[in-house]
Amino acid sequence: MDYKRIMLIAGHYGSGKTNIAVNMAFDMKRYYNNVAIADLDIVNPYFRTKDSQKEFENAGIKLICSEYANTNVDIPAIPQEMYSIIDNKNIMAVVDIGGDDRGAYALGRYSDDIVAEDNFEMLFVINKYRPLTRNASDVIEVMHEIETAGKIKFTGIINNSNLGEETTAEDVLSSLEYAEEVSKATRLPIIMTCAKENLCNELTSIANLFPLNLQKKII
Amino acid sequence: MSDKVLMKGNEAIAEAAIIAGCRHYFGYPITPQTEIAAYMAKKMPKIGGTFLQAESEIAAINMVYGVSSTGKRVMTSSSSPGISLKGEGLSYLAGADLPALVVNVQRGGPGLGGIQPSQSDYFQATKGGAHGDFHMIVLAPSSVQEMADLTVKGFDLADKYRMTTMILADGTMGQMMEPVSLDYEIAAPVEKPWATTGTKMERKHNIVNSLFLAPDELEKTNFERYDRYKKIEETECMYEEYMMEDAEICVTAFGIAARVSKNAINEARKQGIKVGLIRPITLWPFPTAPYKKAAGQVKEIISVELSMGQMIEDVKLATECKVPVTLCNRTGGMIPSPEQVLEAIKNAAKGGTK
């Protein structure tokens, strides 16, 4: 995939943004030396980018996250190092943005600079199997809310339709029509379709398929 | 095509409540249950319902009291410290025999504690939860599907017995995502002739009240209420037994701890240890029957909890201390690992920790 310098991953909460951001950072590292992933999620207390901290360290990917992430300190803090991504034009970065408009407010603080540089993608993650984004009109409502809060327009769609661990290839295939519908209604291109790595053999017909290695679960 | 949707536990509770006919939600945000309120805020205005973020947990629970008095299905949700604030209201609901659904997505305590998962409100939930003689029906889901199923069931039980049903979940159950099917047949609403719906000049006033100044009258009311509790204890206990047929060691756990325990049990079985699980689904009424049976069958019961050991007391009471009951726990927001539980099982298999 063609990476821009800053890849912003946003969408409805629970759509799979963090998993995609984590996987994208590893993929990016295959092509670029200086790669960072930033956790801008100020909403979600559990299941954070930081869960993969060790893996990032081993791969030489810089992790930028609130020092309070995964701790008991219940405050929506923004990592101070976030500006290093904006200022240092030699860094390639994936930014994991919190869910919905509530999560996107944190992005609004940086979006003027990001838009001015004009070397970014703002990607909208959609999942047909999430109850509040099951059809194009619901998706568009969420999309406009995020754009308003984040002060930045989307440039593409990531189809991440899944049912978690129980996802079958059929579930992914039957989401393509939904993704097309959303794409048509929003006039945004489908940048990629994601699927769990072990399903990808059955999904070779899908253009721009992006295999996902899921963050490990404890239970 | 699949009819399942992918939901967080918190969302599943909210959607199931709406399906069950709840159109009134009052709450105050607190991690890790805020998605319930967020979901209601989004959905209720679209379906003619009421979502209201109250000025505090205390205000929210008293709004629940008000709506319940009119006979409507109503709920609130919070997490541990917020439930403590609701305590007075819970007692008033019990004293006035009002049905309500209250969700506690527990976090570590005591005090302000932390935001990571916990089961340390077991005593609070099952032994009353506030002042006075009373109980709540307490349901402990162990999957996102059960978060939804028990919410629907919880409203039915609350209406049937005119009391509060509490969904006792924890932060992990609230935050984790799993596919769920929300295909329910909703029972017809029960008659509520006691509700304050206006007399239309056709009947005497209904009065909803928890004040009984005459002690003999208050005693009589409490006796009657406890007769109802007795019936619930006899008829409404729910539990799951897993691999208990030939078990020589019994693990017992509810909610998230039961999931961890199952993983450990599966591993122990591979290693040839005969171990099973009793998972209470109703924490009040506490299902004593499977424990009585286990007491004559196993050589040790291991209670796995995200607390300093609270359910273990009910297990000891249910088994009348006929078999050693030991604790395998983490607390303060930590979750026991399957390895830790497996270690406890192996230890018990070797002769135990009496």
Coordinates of C-alpha atoms in Angstrom, one line a residue:
Chain A
M1 CA 0.0 0.0 0.0
D2 CA 1.1 3.6 -0.7
Y3 CA 1.8 5.2 2.6
K4 CA 1.6 8.9 3.3
R5 CA 3.7 10.4 6.0
I6 CA 0.9 10.5 8.5
M7 CA -1.7 7.7 8.5
L8 CA -4.7 8.7 10.7
I9 CA -7.0 5.8 11.7
A10 CA -10.4 6.8 12.9
G11 CA -13.9 5.5 13.1
H12 CA -16.8 4.3 15.2
Y13 CA -15.6 2.9 18.5
G14 CA -15.1 -0.8 18.5
S15 CA -14.6 -0.8 14.7
G16 CA -11.0 -2.2 15.1
K17 CA -8.9 0.9 14.8
T18 CA -6.2 -0.1 17.2
N19 CA -5.6 -3.5 15.7
I20 CA -5.4 -2.0 12.2
A21 CA -3.0 0.8 13.5
V22 CA -0.7 -1.8 15.1
N23 CA -0.6 -4.0 12.0
M24 CA -0.1 -1.0 9.8
A25 CA 2.9 0.2 11.8
F26 CA 4.5 -3.2 11.4
D27 CA 3.8 -3.2 7.7
M28 CA 5.2 0.4 7.3
K29 CA 8.3 -0.7 9.1
R30 CA 9.0 -3.0 6.2
Y31 CA 9.4 0.0 3.8
Y32 CA 10.7 2.8 6.1
N33 CA 13.3 3.0 8.7
N34 CA 11.9 5.7 11.0
V35 CA 8.4 4.6 12.0
A36 CA 6.3 5.7 14.9
I37 CA 2.8 4.7 16.2
A38 CA 0.9 7.2 18.3
D39 CA -2.0 6.3 20.6
L40 CA -4.3 9.3 20.6
D41 CA -7.2 7.4 22.2
I42 CA -8.4 9.4 25.2
V43 CA -11.6 7.4 25.5
N44 CA -11.0 3.7 25.8
P45 CA -9.5 2.5 29.1
Y46 CA -8.8 -1.1 28.0
F47 CA -7.3 -2.8 25.0
R48 CA -4.8 -0.2 24.0
T49 CA -1.9 0.2 21.5
K50 CA 0.4 -0.1 24.5
D51 CA -0.6 -3.8 24.9
S52 CA 1.9 -4.4 22.0
Q53 CA 4.7 -2.3 23.6
K54 CA 7.2 -5.2 23.7
E55 CA 6.6 -6.1 20.0
F56 CA 7.1 -2.4 19.0
E57 CA 10.4 -2.3 20.9
N58 CA 11.6 -5.5 19.2
A59 CA 10.7 -4.2 15.8
G60 CA 12.3 -0.8 16.4
I61 CA 9.0 1.1 16.1
K62 CA 8.6 4.2 18.3
L63 CA 5.5 4.0 20.5
I64 CA 4.1 7.4 21.5
C65 CA 1.3 7.1 24.1
S66 CA 0.1 8.7 27.3
E67 CA 2.2 7.7 30.2
Y68 CA -1.1 6.9 31.9
A69 CA -2.3 4.4 29.3
N70 CA -2.9 1.0 30.9
T71 CA -2.6 2.4 34.4
N72 CA -5.3 3.0 36.9
V73 CA -5.1 6.8 36.4
D74 CA -8.5 7.6 34.9
I75 CA -7.7 10.8 33.0
P76 CA -7.9 11.5 29.3
A77 CA -4.3 12.5 28.8
I78 CA -2.7 13.3 25.4
P79 CA 1.0 12.2 25.0
Q80 CA 3.2 15.3 24.9
E81 CA 5.5 13.6 22.3
M82 CA 2.7 13.7 19.8
Y83 CA 4.0 17.0 18.4
S84 CA 7.3 15.3 17.4
I85 CA 5.3 13.4 14.7
I86 CA 3.9 16.7 13.4
D87 CA 7.2 18.6 13.6
N88 CA 9.7 16.0 12.5
K89 CA 9.0 15.5 8.8
N90 CA 11.4 12.5 8.6
I91 CA 9.1 10.3 10.7
M92 CA 6.5 8.0 9.1
A93 CA 3.6 7.7 11.5
V94 CA 0.4 5.8 12.2
V95 CA -2.0 7.6 14.6
D96 CA -4.6 5.5 16.4
I97 CA -7.5 7.9 17.1
G98 CA -10.2 7.3 19.7
G99 CA -13.6 6.1 18.7
D100 CA -16.4 8.4 17.4
D101 CA -16.5 12.2 17.7
R102 CA -15.6 12.0 21.3
G103 CA -12.3 10.3 20.4
A104 CA -11.6 12.6 17.4
Y105 CA -11.6 15.8 19.5
A106 CA -8.0 15.0 20.5
L107 CA -7.0 15.0 16.9
G108 CA -8.6 18.4 16.3
R109 CA -5.7 20.0 18.2
Y110 CA -3.2 18.8 15.5
S111 CA -5.2 18.8 12.4
D112 CA -4.4 22.3 11.2
D113 CA -0.7 21.4 11.0
I114 CA -1.4 18.0 9.4
V115 CA -3.7 19.5 6.7
A116 CA -1.1 22.3 6.0
E117 CA 1.6 19.8 5.4
D118 CA -0.7 17.8 3.1
N119 CA 1.0 14.4 3.4
F120 CA -1.6 12.3 5.2
E121 CA -4.4 9.9 4.8
M122 CA -7.4 10.1 7.1
L123 CA -8.9 6.7 7.0
F124 CA -12.4 5.7 8.2
V125 CA -12.6 2.2 9.6
I126 CA -16.0 0.6 9.1
N127 CA -17.5 -2.7 10.3
K128 CA -20.8 -3.9 9.0
Y129 CA -21.3 -6.1 12.1
R130 CA -21.3 -3.2 14.6
P131 CA -24.9 -2.4 15.5
L132 CA -24.7 1.4 15.1
T133 CA -22.9 1.3 11.7
R134 CA -24.9 -1.4 9.9
N135 CA -25.9 0.7 6.9
A136 CA -24.5 3.6 4.8
S137 CA -26.7 6.3 6.3
D138 CA -25.7 5.4 9.9
V139 CA -22.0 5.3 8.8
I140 CA -22.3 8.8 7.2
E141 CA -23.8 10.2 10.4
V142 CA -20.8 8.9 12.4
M143 CA -18.4 10.1 9.7
H144 CA -19.6 13.7 9.8
E145 CA -19.5 13.7 13.6
I146 CA -15.8 12.6 13.5
E147 CA -14.9 15.1 10.7
T148 CA -16.4 18.0 12.7
A149 CA -14.7 17.0 15.9
G150 CA -11.4 16.2 14.3
K151 CA -11.4 19.3 12.0
I152 CA -10.2 17.1 9.1
K153 CA -11.9 15.4 6.2
F154 CA -11.6 11.7 5.5
T155 CA -9.6 10.6 2.4
G156 CA -10.5 6.8 2.3
I157 CA -12.2 3.9 3.9
I158 CA -10.9 0.7 5.5
N159 CA -13.4 -2.1 5.4
N160 CA -12.8 -4.0 8.6
S161 CA -16.1 -5.9 8.8
N162 CA -15.6 -8.7 11.3
L163 CA -17.3 -10.7 14.2
G164 CA -14.1 -11.0 16.2
E165 CA -12.7 -14.5 16.8
E166 CA -15.7 -16.1 15.1
T167 CA -15.3 -14.3 11.8
T168 CA -15.5 -16.5 8.7
A169 CA -14.4 -15.8 5.1
E170 CA -18.0 -15.7 4.2
D171 CA -18.6 -12.9 6.8
V172 CA -15.8 -10.8 5.1
L173 CA -17.1 -11.5 1.5
S174 CA -20.6 -10.6 2.4
S175 CA -19.4 -7.2 3.7
L176 CA -18.0 -6.1 0.3
E177 CA -21.3 -4.9 -1.0
Y178 CA -21.8 -2.8 2.2
A179 CA -18.3 -1.3 1.8
E180 CA -19.1 -0.4 -1.8
E181 CA -22.4 1.3 -0.7
V182 CA -20.5 3.3 1.9
S183 CA -17.9 4.2 -0.6
K184 CA -20.5 5.4 -3.1
A185 CA -22.4 7.4 -0.6
T186 CA -19.3 9.1 0.8
R187 CA -17.4 9.3 -2.5
L188 CA -14.4 7.9 -0.7
P189 CA -12.2 5.1 -2.1
I190 CA -11.9 1.7 -0.3
I191 CA -8.2 1.8 0.6
M192 CA -8.2 -1.8 1.9
T193 CA -10.2 -4.6 3.3
C194 CA -8.9 -6.3 6.4
A195 CA -9.2 -9.9 7.5
K196 CA -7.6 -12.1 10.1
E197 CA -4.4 -13.6 8.7
N198 CA -5.7 -17.2 8.7
L199 CA -8.7 -16.3 6.5
C200 CA -6.7 -14.6 3.8
N201 CA -6.1 -17.8 1.7
E202 CA -9.9 -17.9 1.1
L203 CA -10.1 -14.2 0.2
T204 CA -7.6 -13.8 -2.6
S205 CA -10.3 -12.4 -4.8
I206 CA -10.5 -9.2 -2.7
A207 CA -8.4 -6.2 -4.0
N208 CA -6.1 -4.6 -1.4
L209 CA -6.6 -7.3 1.2
F210 CA -4.7 -6.5 4.4
P211 CA -4.0 -9.4 6.7
L212 CA -4.5 -8.7 10.4
N213 CA -2.5 -10.3 13.1
L214 CA -4.7 -9.7 16.2
Q215 CA -3.3 -8.4 19.5
K216 CA -3.1 -11.2 22.0
K217 CA -6.0 -11.8 24.3
I218 CA -5.8 -12.8 27.9
I219 CA -9.0 -14.8 28.1
Chain B
M1 CA -25.4 -14.1 6.1
S2 CA -24.9 -13.9 9.8
D3 CA -27.5 -12.3 12.1
K4 CA -25.0 -11.7 14.7
V5 CA -23.5 -8.4 15.6
L6 CA -20.2 -7.6 17.2
M7 CA -20.7 -5.7 20.5
K8 CA -18.9 -4.6 23.6
G9 CA -20.4 -6.0 26.8
N10 CA -21.6 -2.6 27.8
E11 CA -23.3 -2.0 24.5
A12 CA -25.0 -5.4 24.7
I13 CA -26.5 -4.5 28.0
A14 CA -27.8 -1.2 26.6
E15 CA -29.3 -2.7 23.4
A16 CA -30.8 -5.7 25.3
A17 CA -32.5 -3.2 27.8
I18 CA -34.0 -1.4 24.9
I19 CA -35.3 -4.6 23.3
A20 CA -36.8 -5.5 26.7
G21 CA -38.8 -2.4 26.6
C22 CA -36.8 -0.1 28.8
R23 CA -37.3 3.5 27.6
H24 CA -35.9 5.3 30.6
Y25 CA -32.2 5.5 31.5
F26 CA -30.7 7.7 34.1
G27 CA -27.0 7.6 34.9
Y28 CA -23.7 9.4 35.5
P29 CA -20.6 8.5 33.6
I30 CA -17.8 6.4 35.2
T31 CA -15.2 4.1 33.7
P32 CA -15.5 1.3 32.8
Q33 CA -19.2 1.3 32.1
T34 CA -19.6 4.6 30.2
E35 CA -20.5 2.9 26.9
I36 CA -23.9 2.0 28.4
A37 CA -24.7 5.7 28.9
A38 CA -23.1 6.6 25.5
Y39 CA -25.2 4.0 23.7
M40 CA -28.4 5.1 25.5
A41 CA -27.6 8.8 24.7
K42 CA -27.4 7.9 21.0
K43 CA -30.3 5.5 20.8
M44 CA -33.0 6.7 23.2
P45 CA -33.9 10.0 21.4
K46 CA -34.4 8.0 18.2
I47 CA -37.0 5.7 19.7
G48 CA -38.9 8.1 21.9
G49 CA -37.1 7.2 25.1
T50 CA -35.5 9.2 27.8
F51 CA -31.8 9.4 28.3
L52 CA -30.8 11.7 31.1
Q53 CA -27.3 12.3 32.5
A54 CA -28.1 13.2 36.1
E55 CA -26.0 15.6 38.2
S56 CA -24.9 12.6 40.3
E57 CA -25.4 8.9 40.9
I58 CA -27.7 9.8 43.8
A59 CA -29.9 11.8 41.6
A60 CA -30.0 9.1 38.9
I61 CA -31.1 6.3 41.3
N62 CA -33.9 8.5 42.6
M63 CA -35.0 9.2 39.1
V64 CA -35.2 5.5 38.7
Y65 CA -37.4 5.4 41.8
G66 CA -39.7 7.9 40.3
V67 CA -40.1 6.2 36.9
S68 CA -40.5 2.8 38.5
S69 CA -43.3 4.2 40.6
T70 CA -45.3 4.8 37.4
G71 CA -44.8 1.2 36.4
K72 CA -42.4 1.7 33.5
R73 CA -39.2 -0.3 32.9
V74 CA -36.3 1.8 34.0
M75 CA -32.6 1.3 34.6
T76 CA -29.3 2.9 35.7
S77 CA -25.7 1.7 35.5
S78 CA -22.5 2.6 37.2
S79 CA -19.2 1.2 38.5
S80 CA -18.2 0.4 42.0
P81 CA -17.8 3.8 43.7
G82 CA -20.9 5.0 41.8
I83 CA -22.9 2.1 43.1
S84 CA -22.0 3.0 46.7
L85 CA -23.5 6.4 46.0
K86 CA -26.6 4.8 44.8
G87 CA -26.9 2.7 48.0
E88 CA -29.5 4.9 49.7
G89 CA -31.7 4.7 46.6
L90 CA -31.3 0.9 46.4
S91 CA -32.6 0.6 49.9
Y92 CA -35.5 2.9 49.2
L93 CA -36.4 0.9 46.0
A94 CA -36.4 -2.3 48.2
G95 CA -38.5 -0.6 50.9
A96 CA -41.1 0.5 48.4
D97 CA -41.1 -2.8 46.5
L98 CA -40.2 -1.2 43.2
P99 CA -38.7 -3.1 40.3
A100 CA -35.5 -1.7 38.6
L101 CA -32.5 -2.9 36.7
V102 CA -29.2 -1.7 38.1
V103 CA -25.9 -2.5 36.4
N104 CA -22.5 -2.6 38.3
V105 CA -19.5 -2.9 36.0
Q106 CA -17.1 -3.4 38.8
R107 CA -13.6 -1.8 39.1
G108 CA -11.0 -2.2 41.8
G109 CA -11.6 -0.8 45.2
P110 CA -12.0 0.2 48.0
G111 CA -12.3 4.0 47.8
L112 CA -11.8 5.6 44.4
G113 CA -9.7 2.5 43.7
G114 CA -8.8 2.1 40.0
I115 CA -10.4 1.5 36.6
Q116 CA -9.3 -2.1 36.0
P117 CA -11.7 -5.0 36.5
S118 CA -12.7 -6.4 39.8
Q119 CA -15.3 -8.6 41.6
S120 CA -14.8 -7.0 45.0
D121 CA -18.4 -5.7 45.2
Y122 CA -19.7 -9.2 45.8
F123 CA -20.5 -8.6 49.4
Q124 CA -22.2 -5.3 48.7
A125 CA -24.3 -6.8 45.9
T126 CA -25.4 -10.1 47.5
K127 CA -25.8 -9.1 51.1
G128 CA -28.2 -6.2 50.5
G129 CA -26.1 -3.3 49.3
A130 CA -27.3 -0.7 51.8
H131 CA -29.2 -0.3 55.1
G132 CA -32.0 -2.4 56.2
D133 CA -33.2 -6.0 55.7
F134 CA -33.3 -6.6 51.9
H135 CA -31.9 -8.4 48.9
M136 CA -31.5 -7.7 45.3
I137 CA -31.5 -10.4 42.6
V138 CA -27.9 -10.5 41.4
L139 CA -27.0 -11.9 38.0
A140 CA -23.4 -12.5 36.9
P141 CA -22.8 -12.7 33.2
S142 CA -19.7 -14.5 31.8
S143 CA -19.9 -13.6 28.1
V144 CA -21.1 -10.7 26.0
Q145 CA -24.1 -12.8 25.0
E146 CA -25.0 -13.3 28.7
M147 CA -24.6 -9.6 29.3
A148 CA -27.6 -9.2 26.9
D149 CA -29.5 -12.4 27.9
L150 CA -29.4 -11.6 31.6
T151 CA -30.4 -8.0 31.1
V152 CA -33.6 -9.2 29.4
K153 CA -34.1 -11.8 32.1
G154 CA -33.3 -9.3 34.8
F155 CA -36.2 -7.0 33.8
D156 CA -38.6 -9.9 33.9
L157 CA -37.4 -11.0 37.3
A158 CA -37.5 -7.4 38.6
D159 CA -41.1 -7.0 37.5
K160 CA -42.2 -10.4 38.7
Y161 CA -40.9 -10.0 42.2
R162 CA -41.1 -6.2 42.5
M163 CA -37.4 -5.8 43.4
T164 CA -34.1 -4.6 42.0
T165 CA -32.2 -6.9 39.7
M166 CA -28.5 -6.1 39.6
I167 CA -26.3 -7.2 36.7
L168 CA -22.9 -7.7 38.4
A169 CA -20.3 -7.5 35.7
D170 CA -16.7 -6.3 35.7
G171 CA -14.6 -4.0 33.6
T172 CA -13.4 -6.7 31.3
M173 CA -16.9 -8.0 30.6
G174 CA -18.0 -4.5 29.9
Q175 CA -15.1 -3.7 27.5
M176 CA -14.6 -7.0 25.7
M177 CA -16.2 -7.5 22.2
E178 CA -17.9 -10.7 21.1
P179 CA -20.5 -11.6 18.5
V180 CA -24.0 -11.6 20.0
S181 CA -27.4 -12.6 18.7
L182 CA -30.2 -10.4 20.0
D183 CA -33.2 -12.4 19.0
Y184 CA -35.6 -12.4 21.9
E185 CA -39.2 -13.1 22.4
I186 CA -40.2 -10.5 24.9
A187 CA -42.9 -11.6 27.4
A188 CA -46.0 -9.5 27.7
P189 CA -45.5 -6.9 30.5
V190 CA -46.8 -7.9 33.9
E191 CA -49.7 -6.0 35.3
K192 CA -48.7 -3.4 37.8
P193 CA -51.9 -2.5 39.7
W194 CA -49.8 -0.7 42.4
A195 CA -48.3 1.8 39.9
T196 CA -49.1 5.5 40.3
T197 CA -50.7 6.1 37.0
G198 CA -53.5 8.4 37.9
T199 CA -56.8 7.2 39.5
K200 CA -59.0 8.7 36.7
M201 CA -61.4 9.0 39.7
E202 CA -62.1 5.2 39.3
R203 CA -60.0 3.8 42.1
K204 CA -58.3 4.6 45.4
H205 CA -54.9 6.4 45.3
N206 CA -51.9 4.2 45.0
I207 CA -49.1 5.1 47.3
V208 CA -45.4 4.2 46.8
N209 CA -43.6 4.7 50.0
S210 CA -40.8 3.2 52.2
L211 CA -41.7 4.9 55.4
F212 CA -43.4 2.8 58.1
L213 CA -43.3 4.5 61.4
A214 CA -45.2 1.8 63.3
P215 CA -42.7 -0.9 64.1
D216 CA -45.2 -3.7 64.0
E217 CA -46.3 -2.7 60.6
L218 CA -42.7 -2.4 59.3
E219 CA -41.9 -5.9 60.8
K220 CA -44.9 -7.3 59.0
T221 CA -43.9 -5.8 55.7
N222 CA -40.4 -7.2 56.1
F223 CA -41.7 -10.7 57.0
E224 CA -43.9 -10.6 53.8
R225 CA -40.9 -9.4 51.7
Y226 CA -38.8 -12.3 53.0
D227 CA -41.5 -14.8 52.2
R228 CA -41.1 -13.6 48.6
Y229 CA -37.3 -13.9 48.9
K230 CA -37.7 -17.5 50.1
K231 CA -39.8 -18.3 47.0
I232 CA -37.0 -16.8 44.8
E233 CA -34.4 -18.8 46.5
E234 CA -36.4 -22.0 45.8
T235 CA -37.2 -21.3 42.2
E236 CA -34.8 -18.8 40.5
C237 CA -31.3 -20.2 41.2
M238 CA -29.2 -20.4 38.0
Y239 CA -25.8 -22.0 37.6
E240 CA -23.6 -23.9 35.1
E241 CA -21.7 -27.1 35.8
Y242 CA -18.7 -27.8 33.6
M243 CA -17.0 -31.3 33.7
M244 CA -18.3 -31.9 37.2
E245 CA -19.5 -35.5 36.5
D246 CA -16.3 -37.2 37.5
A247 CA -14.5 -34.3 39.1
E248 CA -12.3 -34.9 42.1
I249 CA -11.5 -31.2 42.4
C250 CA -14.0 -28.4 41.9
V251 CA -13.1 -24.9 40.8
T252 CA -15.8 -22.3 41.4
A253 CA -15.9 -18.9 39.9
F254 CA -18.4 -16.4 38.3
G255 CA -18.1 -13.8 35.5
I256 CA -14.6 -13.2 34.1
A257 CA -13.0 -15.5 36.7
A258 CA -15.0 -18.4 35.3
R259 CA -13.6 -17.9 31.8
V260 CA -10.1 -17.9 33.1
S261 CA -10.9 -21.0 35.2
K262 CA -12.3 -22.9 32.2
N263 CA -9.1 -22.4 30.3
A264 CA -7.2 -23.7 33.3
I265 CA -9.6 -26.7 33.7
N266 CA -9.2 -27.6 30.1
E267 CA -5.4 -27.6 30.5
A268 CA -5.6 -29.6 33.7
R269 CA -7.8 -32.2 32.1
K270 CA -5.1 -32.6 29.4
Q271 CA -2.7 -33.4 32.1
G272 CA -5.1 -36.0 33.5
I273 CA -6.5 -34.1 36.5
K274 CA -10.2 -34.7 37.1
V275 CA -11.4 -31.2 37.7
G276 CA -14.7 -29.4 37.0
L277 CA -16.3 -26.0 37.5
I278 CA -19.4 -24.7 39.2
R279 CA -20.3 -21.3 37.9
P280 CA -23.1 -19.5 39.8
I281 CA -25.1 -17.3 37.4
T282 CA -27.4 -16.0 40.2
L283 CA -25.2 -14.7 43.0
W284 CA -28.3 -14.0 45.0
P285 CA -30.1 -16.3 45.3
F286 CA -26.9 -18.3 45.7
P287 CA -27.3 -21.7 44.1
T288 CA -26.4 -24.0 47.0
A289 CA -27.5 -27.3 45.4
P290 CA -24.5 -28.0 43.2
Y291 CA -22.1 -27.2 46.1
K292 CA -24.0 -29.6 48.4
K293 CA -23.5 -32.3 45.8
A294 CA -19.9 -31.4 45.2
A295 CA -19.2 -31.5 49.0
G296 CA -19.8 -35.3 48.9
Q297 CA -17.8 -35.8 45.7
V298 CA -14.6 -33.7 45.5
K299 CA -11.6 -33.4 47.9
E300 CA -11.2 -29.6 47.5
I301 CA -13.1 -26.6 46.2
I302 CA -11.0 -23.7 44.8
S303 CA -12.8 -20.4 44.7
V304 CA -11.3 -18.2 42.0
E305 CA -12.1 -14.5 42.5
L306 CA -11.0 -11.0 41.6
S307 CA -11.2 -10.0 45.2
M308 CA -9.7 -10.8 48.6
G309 CA -12.2 -13.7 48.8
Q310 CA -15.9 -12.9 49.1
M311 CA -17.9 -15.5 47.3
I312 CA -15.8 -18.1 49.2
E313 CA -17.9 -17.4 52.3
D314 CA -21.1 -18.5 50.5
V315 CA -19.3 -21.6 49.2
K316 CA -18.3 -22.5 52.7
L317 CA -21.8 -22.0 54.0
A318 CA -23.3 -24.0 51.1
T319 CA -20.9 -26.9 51.7
E320 CA -21.2 -26.6 55.5
C321 CA -17.4 -26.8 55.6
K322 CA -17.6 -30.5 54.8
V323 CA -14.7 -30.1 52.3
P324 CA -11.7 -27.7 52.3
V325 CA -12.5 -24.5 50.3
T326 CA -9.4 -22.5 49.2
L327 CA -8.9 -19.2 47.5
C328 CA -7.1 -18.4 44.3
N329 CA -7.3 -14.7 43.7
R330 CA -5.9 -11.4 42.4
T331 CA -7.3 -8.1 43.4
G332 CA -7.1 -4.3 42.9
G333 CA -7.7 -4.6 39.1
M334 CA -5.6 -7.6 38.4
I335 CA -7.0 -10.8 36.9
P336 CA -5.8 -14.3 37.9
S337 CA -4.0 -16.0 35.0
P338 CA -5.0 -19.4 33.7
E339 CA -1.5 -20.5 34.8
Q340 CA -2.2 -19.4 38.4
V341 CA -5.5 -21.3 38.5
L342 CA -3.8 -24.3 37.0
E343 CA -1.1 -24.2 39.7
A344 CA -3.9 -24.1 42.4
I345 CA -5.6 -27.1 40.7
K346 CA -2.3 -29.1 40.6
N347 CA -1.6 -28.2 44.2
A348 CA -5.1 -29.5 45.2
A349 CA -4.5 -32.7 43.1
K350 CA -1.3 -33.3 45.0
G351 CA -3.1 -33.4 48.3
G352 CA -4.3 -29.9 48.9
T353 CA -3.6 -26.8 50.9
K354 CA -5.7 -27.5 54.0

